[in-house]
mmCIF file of C-alpha atoms and ligand atoms in Angstrom:
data_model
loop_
_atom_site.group_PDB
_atom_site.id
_atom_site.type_symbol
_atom_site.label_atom_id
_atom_site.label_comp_id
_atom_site.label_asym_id
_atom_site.label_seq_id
_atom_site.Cartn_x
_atom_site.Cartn_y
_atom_site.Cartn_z
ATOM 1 C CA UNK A 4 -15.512 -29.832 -10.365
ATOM 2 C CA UNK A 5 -18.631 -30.184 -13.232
ATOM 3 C CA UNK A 6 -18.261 -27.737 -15.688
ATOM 4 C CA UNK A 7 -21.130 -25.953 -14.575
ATOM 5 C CA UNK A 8 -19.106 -24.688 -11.405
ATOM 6 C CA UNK A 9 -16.029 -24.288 -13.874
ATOM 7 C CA UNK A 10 -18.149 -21.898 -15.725
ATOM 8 C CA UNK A 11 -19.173 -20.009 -13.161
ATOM 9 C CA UNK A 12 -15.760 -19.952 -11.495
ATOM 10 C CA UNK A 13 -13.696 -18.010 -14.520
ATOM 11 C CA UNK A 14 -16.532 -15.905 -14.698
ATOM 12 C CA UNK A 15 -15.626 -15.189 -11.885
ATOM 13 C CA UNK A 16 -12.076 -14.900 -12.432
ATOM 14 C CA UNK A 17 -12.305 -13.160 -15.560
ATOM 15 C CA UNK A 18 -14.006 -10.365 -13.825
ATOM 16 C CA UNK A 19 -11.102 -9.676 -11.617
ATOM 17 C CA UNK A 20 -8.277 -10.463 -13.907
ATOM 18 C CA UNK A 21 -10.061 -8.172 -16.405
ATOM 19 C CA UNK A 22 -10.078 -5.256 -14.032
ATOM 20 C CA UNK A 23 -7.199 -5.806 -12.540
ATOM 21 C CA UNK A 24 -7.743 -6.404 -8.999
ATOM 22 C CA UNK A 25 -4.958 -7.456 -6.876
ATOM 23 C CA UNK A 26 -3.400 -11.270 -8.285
ATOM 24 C CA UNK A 27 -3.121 -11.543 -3.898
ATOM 25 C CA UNK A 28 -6.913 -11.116 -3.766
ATOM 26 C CA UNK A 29 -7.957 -13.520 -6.882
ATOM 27 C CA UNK A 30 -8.526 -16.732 -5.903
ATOM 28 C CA UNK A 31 -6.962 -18.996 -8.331
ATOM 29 C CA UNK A 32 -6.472 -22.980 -5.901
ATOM 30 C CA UNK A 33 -10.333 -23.886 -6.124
ATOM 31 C CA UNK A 34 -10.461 -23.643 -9.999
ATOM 32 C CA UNK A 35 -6.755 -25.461 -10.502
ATOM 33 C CA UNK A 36 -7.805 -28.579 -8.563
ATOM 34 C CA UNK A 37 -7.715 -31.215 -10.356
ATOM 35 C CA UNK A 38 -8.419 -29.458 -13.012
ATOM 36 C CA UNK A 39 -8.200 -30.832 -16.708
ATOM 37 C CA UNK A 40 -6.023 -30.007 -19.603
ATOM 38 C CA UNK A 41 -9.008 -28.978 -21.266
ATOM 39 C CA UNK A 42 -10.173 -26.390 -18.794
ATOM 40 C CA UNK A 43 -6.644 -25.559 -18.122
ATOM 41 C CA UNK A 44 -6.398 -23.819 -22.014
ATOM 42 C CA UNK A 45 -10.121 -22.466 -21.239
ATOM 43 C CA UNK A 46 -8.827 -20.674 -18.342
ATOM 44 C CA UNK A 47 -5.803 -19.116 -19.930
ATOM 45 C CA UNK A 48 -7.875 -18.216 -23.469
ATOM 46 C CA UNK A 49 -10.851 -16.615 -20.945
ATOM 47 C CA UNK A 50 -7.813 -14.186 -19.142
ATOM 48 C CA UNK A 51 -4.247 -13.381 -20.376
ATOM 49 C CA UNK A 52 -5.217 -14.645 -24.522
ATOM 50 C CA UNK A 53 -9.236 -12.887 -24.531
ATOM 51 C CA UNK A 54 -9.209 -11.527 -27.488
ATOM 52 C CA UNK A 55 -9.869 -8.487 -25.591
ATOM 53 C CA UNK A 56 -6.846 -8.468 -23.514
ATOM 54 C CA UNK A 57 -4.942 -9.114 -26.714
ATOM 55 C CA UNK A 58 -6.203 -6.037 -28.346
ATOM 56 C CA UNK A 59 -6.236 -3.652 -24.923
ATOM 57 C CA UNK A 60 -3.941 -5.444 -22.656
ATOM 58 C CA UNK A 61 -3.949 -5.089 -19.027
ATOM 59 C CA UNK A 62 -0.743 -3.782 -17.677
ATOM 60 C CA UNK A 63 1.796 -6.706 -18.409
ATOM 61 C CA UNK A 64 3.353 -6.797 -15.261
ATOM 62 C CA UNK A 65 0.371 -7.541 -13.758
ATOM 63 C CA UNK A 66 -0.226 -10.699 -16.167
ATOM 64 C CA UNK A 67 2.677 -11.631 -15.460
ATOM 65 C CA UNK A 68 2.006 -11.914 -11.780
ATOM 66 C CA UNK A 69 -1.251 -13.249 -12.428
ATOM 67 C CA UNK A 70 0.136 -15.856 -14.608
ATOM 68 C CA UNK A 71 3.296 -17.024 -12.304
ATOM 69 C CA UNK A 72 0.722 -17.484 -9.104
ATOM 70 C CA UNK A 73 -1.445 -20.007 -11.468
ATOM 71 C CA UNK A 74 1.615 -22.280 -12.840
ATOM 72 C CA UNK A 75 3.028 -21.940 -8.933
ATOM 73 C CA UNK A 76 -0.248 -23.212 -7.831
ATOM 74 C CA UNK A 77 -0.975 -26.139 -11.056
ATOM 75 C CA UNK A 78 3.122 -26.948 -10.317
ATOM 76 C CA UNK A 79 2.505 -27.458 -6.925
ATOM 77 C CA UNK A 80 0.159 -30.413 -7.373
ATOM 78 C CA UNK A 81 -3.586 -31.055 -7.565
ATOM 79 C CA UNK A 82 -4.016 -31.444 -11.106
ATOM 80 C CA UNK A 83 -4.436 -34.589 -12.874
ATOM 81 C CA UNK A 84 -2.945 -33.534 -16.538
ATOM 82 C CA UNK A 85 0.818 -31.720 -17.034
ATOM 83 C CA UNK A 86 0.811 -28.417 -17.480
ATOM 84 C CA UNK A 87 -0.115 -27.047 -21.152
ATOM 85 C CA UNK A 88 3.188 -25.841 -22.291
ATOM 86 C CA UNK A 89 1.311 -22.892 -24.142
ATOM 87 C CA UNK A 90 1.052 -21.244 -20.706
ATOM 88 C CA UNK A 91 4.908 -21.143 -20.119
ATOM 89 C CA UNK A 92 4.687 -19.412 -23.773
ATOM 90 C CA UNK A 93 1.901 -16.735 -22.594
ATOM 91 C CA UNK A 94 3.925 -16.387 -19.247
ATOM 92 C CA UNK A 95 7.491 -15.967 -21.384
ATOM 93 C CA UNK A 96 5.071 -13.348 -24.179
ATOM 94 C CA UNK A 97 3.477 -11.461 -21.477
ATOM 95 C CA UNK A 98 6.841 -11.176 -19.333
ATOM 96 C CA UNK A 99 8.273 -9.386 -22.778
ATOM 97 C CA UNK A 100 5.659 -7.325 -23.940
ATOM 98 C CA UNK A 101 5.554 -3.363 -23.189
ATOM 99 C CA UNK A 102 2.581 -0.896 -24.143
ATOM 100 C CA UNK A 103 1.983 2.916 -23.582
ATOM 101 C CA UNK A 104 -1.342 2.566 -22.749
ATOM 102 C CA UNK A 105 -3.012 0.068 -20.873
ATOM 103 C CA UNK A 106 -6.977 -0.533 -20.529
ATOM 104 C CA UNK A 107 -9.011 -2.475 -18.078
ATOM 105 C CA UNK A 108 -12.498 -4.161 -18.757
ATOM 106 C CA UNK A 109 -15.819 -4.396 -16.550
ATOM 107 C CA UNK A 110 -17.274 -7.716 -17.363
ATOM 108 C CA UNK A 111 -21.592 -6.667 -17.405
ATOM 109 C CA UNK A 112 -22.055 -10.410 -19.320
ATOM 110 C CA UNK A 113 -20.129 -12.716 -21.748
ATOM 111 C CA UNK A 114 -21.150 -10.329 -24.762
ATOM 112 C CA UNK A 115 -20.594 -7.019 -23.616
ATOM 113 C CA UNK A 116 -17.694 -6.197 -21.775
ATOM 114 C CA UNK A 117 -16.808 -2.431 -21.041
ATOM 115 C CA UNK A 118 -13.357 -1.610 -22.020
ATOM 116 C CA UNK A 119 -12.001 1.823 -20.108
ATOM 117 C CA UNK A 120 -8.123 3.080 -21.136
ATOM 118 C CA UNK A 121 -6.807 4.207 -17.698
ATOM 119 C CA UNK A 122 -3.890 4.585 -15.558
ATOM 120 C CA UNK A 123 -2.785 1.747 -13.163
ATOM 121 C CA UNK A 124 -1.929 4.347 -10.594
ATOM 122 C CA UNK A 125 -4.507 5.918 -8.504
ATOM 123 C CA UNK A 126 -3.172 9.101 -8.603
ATOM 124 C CA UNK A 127 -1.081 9.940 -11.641
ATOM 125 C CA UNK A 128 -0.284 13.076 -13.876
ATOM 126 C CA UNK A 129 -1.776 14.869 -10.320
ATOM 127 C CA UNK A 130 -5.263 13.792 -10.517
ATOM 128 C CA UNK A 131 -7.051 10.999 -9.367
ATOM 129 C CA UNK A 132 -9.501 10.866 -12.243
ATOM 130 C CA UNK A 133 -7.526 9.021 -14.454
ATOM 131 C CA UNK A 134 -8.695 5.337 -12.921
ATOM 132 C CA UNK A 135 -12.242 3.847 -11.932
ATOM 133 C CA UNK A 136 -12.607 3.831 -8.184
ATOM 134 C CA UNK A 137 -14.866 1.433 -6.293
ATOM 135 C CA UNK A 138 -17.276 4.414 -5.872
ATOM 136 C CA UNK A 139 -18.292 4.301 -9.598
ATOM 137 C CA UNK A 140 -18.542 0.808 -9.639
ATOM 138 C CA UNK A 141 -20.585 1.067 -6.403
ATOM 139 C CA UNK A 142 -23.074 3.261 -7.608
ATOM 140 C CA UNK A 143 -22.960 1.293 -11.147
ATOM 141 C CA UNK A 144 -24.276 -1.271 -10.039
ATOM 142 C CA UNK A 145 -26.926 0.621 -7.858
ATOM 143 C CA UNK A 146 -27.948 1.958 -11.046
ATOM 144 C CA UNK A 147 -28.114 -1.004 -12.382
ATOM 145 C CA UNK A 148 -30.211 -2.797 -9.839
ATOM 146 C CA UNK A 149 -32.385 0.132 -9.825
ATOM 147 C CA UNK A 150 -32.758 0.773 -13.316
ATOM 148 C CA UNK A 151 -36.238 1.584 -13.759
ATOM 149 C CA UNK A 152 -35.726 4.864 -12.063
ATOM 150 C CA UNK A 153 -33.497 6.075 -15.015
ATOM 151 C CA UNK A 154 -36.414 5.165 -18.256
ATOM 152 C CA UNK A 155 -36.207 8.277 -20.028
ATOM 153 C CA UNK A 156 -34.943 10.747 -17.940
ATOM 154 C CA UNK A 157 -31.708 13.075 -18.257
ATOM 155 C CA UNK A 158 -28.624 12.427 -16.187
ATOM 156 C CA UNK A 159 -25.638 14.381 -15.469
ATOM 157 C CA UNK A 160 -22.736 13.007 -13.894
ATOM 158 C CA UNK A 161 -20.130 15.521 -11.876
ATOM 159 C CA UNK A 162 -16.284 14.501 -11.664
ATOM 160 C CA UNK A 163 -16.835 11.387 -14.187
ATOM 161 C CA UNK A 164 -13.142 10.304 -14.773
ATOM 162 C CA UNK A 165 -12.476 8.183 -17.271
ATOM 163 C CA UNK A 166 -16.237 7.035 -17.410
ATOM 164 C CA UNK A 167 -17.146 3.726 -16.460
ATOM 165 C CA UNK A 168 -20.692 5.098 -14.329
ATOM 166 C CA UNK A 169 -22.079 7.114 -17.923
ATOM 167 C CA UNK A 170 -21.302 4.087 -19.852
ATOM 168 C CA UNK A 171 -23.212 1.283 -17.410
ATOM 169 C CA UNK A 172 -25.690 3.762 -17.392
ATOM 170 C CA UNK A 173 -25.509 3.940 -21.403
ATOM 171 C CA UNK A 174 -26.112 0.260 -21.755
ATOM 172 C CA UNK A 175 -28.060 -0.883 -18.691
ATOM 173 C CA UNK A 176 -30.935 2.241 -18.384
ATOM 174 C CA UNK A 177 -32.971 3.045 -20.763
ATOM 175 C CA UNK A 178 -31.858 7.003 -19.951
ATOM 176 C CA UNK A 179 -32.890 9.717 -22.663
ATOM 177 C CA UNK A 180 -29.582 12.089 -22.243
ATOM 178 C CA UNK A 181 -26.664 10.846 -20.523
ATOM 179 C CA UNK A 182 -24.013 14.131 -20.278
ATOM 180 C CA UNK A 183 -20.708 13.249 -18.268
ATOM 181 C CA UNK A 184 -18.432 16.175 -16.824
ATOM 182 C CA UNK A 185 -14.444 16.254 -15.211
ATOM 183 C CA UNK A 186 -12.415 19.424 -15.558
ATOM 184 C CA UNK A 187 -9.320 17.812 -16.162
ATOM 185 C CA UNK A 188 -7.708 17.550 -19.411
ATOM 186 C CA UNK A 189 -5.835 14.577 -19.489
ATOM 187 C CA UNK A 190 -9.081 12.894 -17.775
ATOM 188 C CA UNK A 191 -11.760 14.436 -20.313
ATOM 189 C CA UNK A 192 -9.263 13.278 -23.172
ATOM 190 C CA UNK A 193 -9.505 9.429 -21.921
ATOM 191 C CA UNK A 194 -13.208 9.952 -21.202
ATOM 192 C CA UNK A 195 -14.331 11.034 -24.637
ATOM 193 C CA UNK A 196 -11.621 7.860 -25.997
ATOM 194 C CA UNK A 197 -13.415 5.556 -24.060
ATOM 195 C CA UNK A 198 -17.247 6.894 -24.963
ATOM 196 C CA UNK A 199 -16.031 6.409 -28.128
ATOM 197 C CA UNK A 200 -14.681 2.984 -27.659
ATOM 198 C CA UNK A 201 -17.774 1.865 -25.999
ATOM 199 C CA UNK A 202 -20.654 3.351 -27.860
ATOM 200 C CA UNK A 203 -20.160 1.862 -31.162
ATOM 201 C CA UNK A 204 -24.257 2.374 -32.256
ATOM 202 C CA UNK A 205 -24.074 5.975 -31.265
ATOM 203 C CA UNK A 206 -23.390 8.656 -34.066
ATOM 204 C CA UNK A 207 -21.131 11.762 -33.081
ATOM 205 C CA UNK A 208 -22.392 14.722 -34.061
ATOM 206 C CA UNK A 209 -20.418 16.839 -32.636
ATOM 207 C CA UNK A 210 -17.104 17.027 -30.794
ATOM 208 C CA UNK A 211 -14.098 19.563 -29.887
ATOM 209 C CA UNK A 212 -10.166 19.274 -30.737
ATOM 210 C CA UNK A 213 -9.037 18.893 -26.801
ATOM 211 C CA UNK A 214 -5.606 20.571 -28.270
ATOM 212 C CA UNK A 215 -7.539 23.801 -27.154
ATOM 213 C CA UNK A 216 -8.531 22.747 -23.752
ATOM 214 C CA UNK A 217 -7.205 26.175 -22.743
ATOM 215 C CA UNK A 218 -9.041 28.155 -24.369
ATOM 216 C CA UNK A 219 -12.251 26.405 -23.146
ATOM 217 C CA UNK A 220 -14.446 27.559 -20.681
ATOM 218 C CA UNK A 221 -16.965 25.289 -18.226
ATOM 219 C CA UNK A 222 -20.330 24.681 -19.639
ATOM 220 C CA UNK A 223 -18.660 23.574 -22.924
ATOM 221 C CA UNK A 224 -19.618 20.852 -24.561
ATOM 222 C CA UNK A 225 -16.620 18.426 -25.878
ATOM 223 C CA UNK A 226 -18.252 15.161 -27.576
ATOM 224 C CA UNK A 227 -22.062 14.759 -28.615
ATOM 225 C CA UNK A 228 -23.465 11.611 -29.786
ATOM 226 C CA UNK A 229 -26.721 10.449 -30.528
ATOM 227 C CA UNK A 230 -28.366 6.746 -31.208
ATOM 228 C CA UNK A 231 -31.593 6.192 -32.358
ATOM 229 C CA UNK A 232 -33.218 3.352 -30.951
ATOM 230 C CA UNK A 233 -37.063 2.036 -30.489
ATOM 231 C CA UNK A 234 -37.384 4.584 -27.767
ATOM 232 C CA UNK A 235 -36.708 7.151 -29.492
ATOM 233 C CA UNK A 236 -33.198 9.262 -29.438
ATOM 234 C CA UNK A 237 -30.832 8.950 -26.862
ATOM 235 C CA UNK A 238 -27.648 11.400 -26.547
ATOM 236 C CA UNK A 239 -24.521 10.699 -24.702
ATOM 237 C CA UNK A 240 -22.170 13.364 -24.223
ATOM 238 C CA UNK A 241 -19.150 15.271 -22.017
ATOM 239 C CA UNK A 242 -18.879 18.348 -21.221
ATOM 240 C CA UNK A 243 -15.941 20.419 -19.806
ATOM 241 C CA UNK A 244 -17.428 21.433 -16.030
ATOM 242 C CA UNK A 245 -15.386 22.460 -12.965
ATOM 243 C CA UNK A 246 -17.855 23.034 -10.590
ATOM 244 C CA UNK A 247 -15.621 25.905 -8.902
ATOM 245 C CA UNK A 248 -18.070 27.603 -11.401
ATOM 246 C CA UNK A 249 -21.212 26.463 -10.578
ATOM 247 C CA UNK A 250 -22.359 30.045 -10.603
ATOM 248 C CA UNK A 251 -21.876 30.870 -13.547
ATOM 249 C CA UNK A 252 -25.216 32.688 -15.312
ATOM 250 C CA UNK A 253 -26.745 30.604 -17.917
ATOM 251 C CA UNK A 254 -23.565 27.968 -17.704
ATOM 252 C CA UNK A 255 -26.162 25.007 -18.385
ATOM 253 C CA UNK A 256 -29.314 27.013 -20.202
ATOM 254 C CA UNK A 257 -29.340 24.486 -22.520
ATOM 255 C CA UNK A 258 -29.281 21.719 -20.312
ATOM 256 C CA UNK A 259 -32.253 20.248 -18.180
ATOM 257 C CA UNK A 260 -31.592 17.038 -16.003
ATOM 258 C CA UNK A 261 -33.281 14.778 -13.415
ATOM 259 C CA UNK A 262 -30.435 13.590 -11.696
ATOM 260 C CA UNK A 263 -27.092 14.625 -10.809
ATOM 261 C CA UNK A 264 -25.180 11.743 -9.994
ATOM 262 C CA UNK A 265 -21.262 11.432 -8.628
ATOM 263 C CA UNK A 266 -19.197 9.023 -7.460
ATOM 264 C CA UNK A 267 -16.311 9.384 -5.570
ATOM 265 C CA UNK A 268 -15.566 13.439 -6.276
ATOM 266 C CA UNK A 269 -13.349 14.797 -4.251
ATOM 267 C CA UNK A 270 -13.940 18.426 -3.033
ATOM 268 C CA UNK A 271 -11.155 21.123 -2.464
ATOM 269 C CA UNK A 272 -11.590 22.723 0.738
ATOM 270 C CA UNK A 273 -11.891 25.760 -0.298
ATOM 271 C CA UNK A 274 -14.894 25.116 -2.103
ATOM 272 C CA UNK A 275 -16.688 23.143 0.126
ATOM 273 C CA UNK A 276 -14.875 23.466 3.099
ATOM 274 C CA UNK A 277 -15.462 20.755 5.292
ATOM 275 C CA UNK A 278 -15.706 18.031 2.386
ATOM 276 C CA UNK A 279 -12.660 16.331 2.447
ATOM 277 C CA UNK A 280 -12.488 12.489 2.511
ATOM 278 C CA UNK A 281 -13.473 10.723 5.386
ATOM 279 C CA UNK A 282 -15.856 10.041 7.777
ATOM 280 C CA UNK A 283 -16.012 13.290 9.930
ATOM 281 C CA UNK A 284 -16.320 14.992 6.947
ATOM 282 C CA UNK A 285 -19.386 13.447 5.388
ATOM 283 C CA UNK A 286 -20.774 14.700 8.980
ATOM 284 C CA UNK A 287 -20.008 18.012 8.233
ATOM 285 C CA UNK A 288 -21.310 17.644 5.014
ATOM 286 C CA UNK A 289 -25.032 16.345 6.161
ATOM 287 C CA UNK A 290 -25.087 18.366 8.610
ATOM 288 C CA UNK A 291 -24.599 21.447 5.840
ATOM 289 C CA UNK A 292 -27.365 19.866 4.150
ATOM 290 C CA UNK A 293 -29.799 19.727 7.150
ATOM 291 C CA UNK A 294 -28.610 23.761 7.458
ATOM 292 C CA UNK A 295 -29.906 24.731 3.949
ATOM 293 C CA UNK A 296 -33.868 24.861 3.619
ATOM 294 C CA UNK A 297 -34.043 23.467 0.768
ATOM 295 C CA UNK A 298 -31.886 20.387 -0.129
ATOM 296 C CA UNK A 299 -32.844 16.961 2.266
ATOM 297 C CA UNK A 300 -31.095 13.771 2.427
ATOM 298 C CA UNK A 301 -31.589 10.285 2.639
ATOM 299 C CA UNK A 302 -29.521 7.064 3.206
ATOM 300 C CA UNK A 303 -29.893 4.228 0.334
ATOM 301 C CA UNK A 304 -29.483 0.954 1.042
ATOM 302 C CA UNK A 305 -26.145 -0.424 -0.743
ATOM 303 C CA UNK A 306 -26.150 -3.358 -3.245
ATOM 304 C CA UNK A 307 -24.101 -5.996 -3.314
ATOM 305 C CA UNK A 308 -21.890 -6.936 -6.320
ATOM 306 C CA UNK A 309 -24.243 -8.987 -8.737
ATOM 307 C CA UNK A 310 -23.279 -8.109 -12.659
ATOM 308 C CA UNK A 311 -19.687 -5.679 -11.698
ATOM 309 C CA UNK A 312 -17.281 -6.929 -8.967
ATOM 310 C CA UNK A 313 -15.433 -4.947 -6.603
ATOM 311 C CA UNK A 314 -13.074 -5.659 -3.053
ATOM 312 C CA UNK A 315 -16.441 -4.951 -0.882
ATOM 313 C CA UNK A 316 -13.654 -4.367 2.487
ATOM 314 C CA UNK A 317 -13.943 -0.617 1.275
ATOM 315 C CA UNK A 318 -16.749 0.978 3.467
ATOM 316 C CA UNK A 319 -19.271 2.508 0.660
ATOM 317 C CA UNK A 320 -21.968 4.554 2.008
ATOM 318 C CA UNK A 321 -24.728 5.825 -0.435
ATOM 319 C CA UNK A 322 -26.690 9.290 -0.310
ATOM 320 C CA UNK A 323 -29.467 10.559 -2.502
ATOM 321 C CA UNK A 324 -30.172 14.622 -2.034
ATOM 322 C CA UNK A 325 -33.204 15.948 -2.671
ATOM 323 C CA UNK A 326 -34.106 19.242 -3.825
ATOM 324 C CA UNK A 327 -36.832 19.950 -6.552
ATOM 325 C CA UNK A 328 -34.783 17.204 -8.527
ATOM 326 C CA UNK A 329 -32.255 14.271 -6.937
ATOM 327 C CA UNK A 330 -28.948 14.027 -6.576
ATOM 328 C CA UNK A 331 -27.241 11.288 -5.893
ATOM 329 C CA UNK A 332 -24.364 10.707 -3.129
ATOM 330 C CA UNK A 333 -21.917 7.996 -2.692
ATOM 331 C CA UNK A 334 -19.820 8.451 0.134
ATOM 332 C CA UNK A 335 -17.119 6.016 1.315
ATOM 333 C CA UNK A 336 -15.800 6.018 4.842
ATOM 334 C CA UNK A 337 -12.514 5.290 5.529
ATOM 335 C CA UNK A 338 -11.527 2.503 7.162
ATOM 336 C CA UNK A 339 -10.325 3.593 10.068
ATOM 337 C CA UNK A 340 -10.233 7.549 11.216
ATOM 338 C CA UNK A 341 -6.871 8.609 10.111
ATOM 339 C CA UNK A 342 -6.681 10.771 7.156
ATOM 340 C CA UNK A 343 -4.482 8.631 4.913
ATOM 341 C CA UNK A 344 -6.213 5.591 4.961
ATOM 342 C CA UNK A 345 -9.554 6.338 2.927
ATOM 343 C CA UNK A 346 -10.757 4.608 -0.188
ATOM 344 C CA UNK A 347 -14.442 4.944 -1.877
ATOM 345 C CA UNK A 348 -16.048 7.940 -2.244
ATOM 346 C CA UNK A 349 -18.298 10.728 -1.568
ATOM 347 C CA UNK A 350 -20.472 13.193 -3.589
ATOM 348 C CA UNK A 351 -22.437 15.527 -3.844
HETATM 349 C C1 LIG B 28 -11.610 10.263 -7.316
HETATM 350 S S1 LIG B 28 -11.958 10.738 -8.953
HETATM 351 C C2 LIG B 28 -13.492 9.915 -9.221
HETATM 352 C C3 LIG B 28 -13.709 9.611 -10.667
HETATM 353 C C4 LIG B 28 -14.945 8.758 -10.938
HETATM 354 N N1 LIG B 28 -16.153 9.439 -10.545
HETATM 355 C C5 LIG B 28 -14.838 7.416 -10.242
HETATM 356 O O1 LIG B 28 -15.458 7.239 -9.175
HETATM 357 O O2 LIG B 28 -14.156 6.531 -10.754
HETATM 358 C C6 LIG B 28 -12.502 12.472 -8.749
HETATM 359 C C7 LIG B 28 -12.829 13.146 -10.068
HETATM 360 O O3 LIG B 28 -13.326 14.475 -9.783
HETATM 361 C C8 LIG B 28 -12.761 15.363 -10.730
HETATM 362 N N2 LIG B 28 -12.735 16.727 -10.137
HETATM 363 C C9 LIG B 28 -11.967 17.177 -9.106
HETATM 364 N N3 LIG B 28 -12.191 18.487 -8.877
HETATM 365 C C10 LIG B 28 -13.121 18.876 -9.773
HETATM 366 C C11 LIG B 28 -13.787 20.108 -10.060
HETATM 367 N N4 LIG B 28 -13.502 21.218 -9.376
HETATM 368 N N5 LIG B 28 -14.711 20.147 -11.053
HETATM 369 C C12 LIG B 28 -14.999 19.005 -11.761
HETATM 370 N N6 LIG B 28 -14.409 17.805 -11.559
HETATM 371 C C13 LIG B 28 -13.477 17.741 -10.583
HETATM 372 C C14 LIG B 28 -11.360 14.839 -10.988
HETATM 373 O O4 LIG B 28 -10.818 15.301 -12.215
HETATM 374 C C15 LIG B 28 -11.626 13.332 -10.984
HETATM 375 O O5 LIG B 28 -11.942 12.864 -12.266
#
């Protein structure tokens, strides 16, 4: 292999390893043939010793795992140089290191690499907002690839989780005011951590002591930071919305957007009622859409993975809304019909 296709193969890798997709699903045999000693320490110091990984490690078991299916696949053979004993050391650290919290990282290019704190669960502390789903990186990269349509406008993003959509968008879109929304504690606590983590040239003017989440009502704002940059200001901020609440008089007075976006938000039934997660119910939901008068929809065409990665077996369907202003949908359809066995996400 030249180094050329080395290069582009840890990429590669490191995109996965860094945000954690299944060790079963990362293919590891085409970069350890024959591969030298030389690349061998590249490979380990691009995954389980980044820098990055060293300061917000991936969960350990899962380096672990990651790092016992490369020695079982340079052991069995192809490679023309022994085995660098400094990855029986990372496999013997990694195996014996424990952490609280544990981050994963969405690789946009070697210099800037989103780091999120989440949960490796899907559903944990009885929410689901507490880890990125393939939704948000869907529609990510949408907005990336259609980044244009963003210069200067004002977004607001419904059932943001721990943030990964508001930051791309941050970074990639030239976007005037970016305001991200959840309604769940634990899940607006990480999402104000990581806008913090990420957004190192923005200055916080203003942000709320989540110790009081209780005495908070929807509308509020929790973290407001602004940048100044040749464009002119930019603000990124969260506010505390449950949109059970929607009605509220004057909830947003303050707040004018062009686009709603969501990815993945999952409705309770009894506020939507037929918008549940999977495919009959997106049905319901268009066809409650071609019921009102004034809200439209149309199909987008979905991107492939070019800057993010994600497992593209998850059906992804994307929506935008139209009613004086857009909103964006991202639906995903389960794989088959049954109930259980949805992934991806839908919107409004
Ligand atoms: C499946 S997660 C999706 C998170 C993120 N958009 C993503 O795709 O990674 C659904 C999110 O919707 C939020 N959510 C659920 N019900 C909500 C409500 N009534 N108001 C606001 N957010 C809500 C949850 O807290 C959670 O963060």
């Amino acid at each position: 292999m030249n180094e050329n296709d080395f290069s582009s193969y840890l990429v590669n890798i490191q995109k996965q390893f860094f945000s954690g997709v299944p060790v079963t699903e990362i293919s590891l045999k085409d970069i350890c043939f024959e591969i030298t000693e030389e690349n061998e320490a590249k490979l380990i110091d691009g995954t389980v010793n980044h820098p990055i990984i060293l300061k917000y490690p991936v969960k350990y078991s899962y380096q672990t795992i990651f790092l016992k299916k490369l020695l079982s696949i340079l052991e069995s053979g192809s490679t023309s140089s022994e085995i660098a004993d400094t990855i029986y050391e990372h496999y013997v650290r990694v195996l014996n290191s424990k952490s609280d919290v544990y981050y994963k990282h969405y690789y946009l290019n070697h210099n800037d690499i989103i780091t999120l704190e989440e949960n490796p669960n899907l559903i944990s502390d009885g929410t689901t907002g507490l880890c990125t789903w393939q939704a948000s990186l869907h529609l990510a990269e949408w907005c990336i690839q259609n980044n244009h349509l963003f210069d200067s406008k004002n977004i607001f993003e419904l059932g943001s989780g721990v943030g990964l959509l508001g930051i791309v968008l941050s970074k990639k879109t030239t976007a005037k005011e970016i305001w991200l929304s959840d309604c769940h504690s634990q899940v607006l606590n990480k999402l104000c951590k990581n806008i913090k983590l990420n957004t190192t040239d923005y200055k916080i003017i203003d942000e709320i002591d989540l110790e009081q989440f209780d005495l908070l009502k929807s509308g509020r704002t929790l973290l407001k930071a602004v940048s100044d940059g040749v464009e002119g200001q930019k603000t990124f901020g969260v506010k505390l919305f449950d949109w059970v609440d929607v009605s509220t008089p004057g909830l947003f007075s303050d707040l004018f957007c062009d686009y709603v976006l969501a990815a993945d938000v999952v409705y309770d039934s009894s506020v939507f009622e037929h918008l549940l997660r999977n495919a009959e119910t997106l049905k319901s939901f268009l066809k409650t859409i071609e019921q009102t008068e004034s809200l439209h929809y149309r199909k987008l065409d979905c991107v492939k993975p070019k800057v993010l990665f994600w497992n593209q077996d998850t059906p992804i369907e994307l929506y935008a809304v139209y009613s004086r202003r857009r909103i964006f949908i991202d639906y995903g359809v389960p794989r088959n019909d049954t109930k259980r066995n949805y992934y991806g996400g839908h919107l409004i």
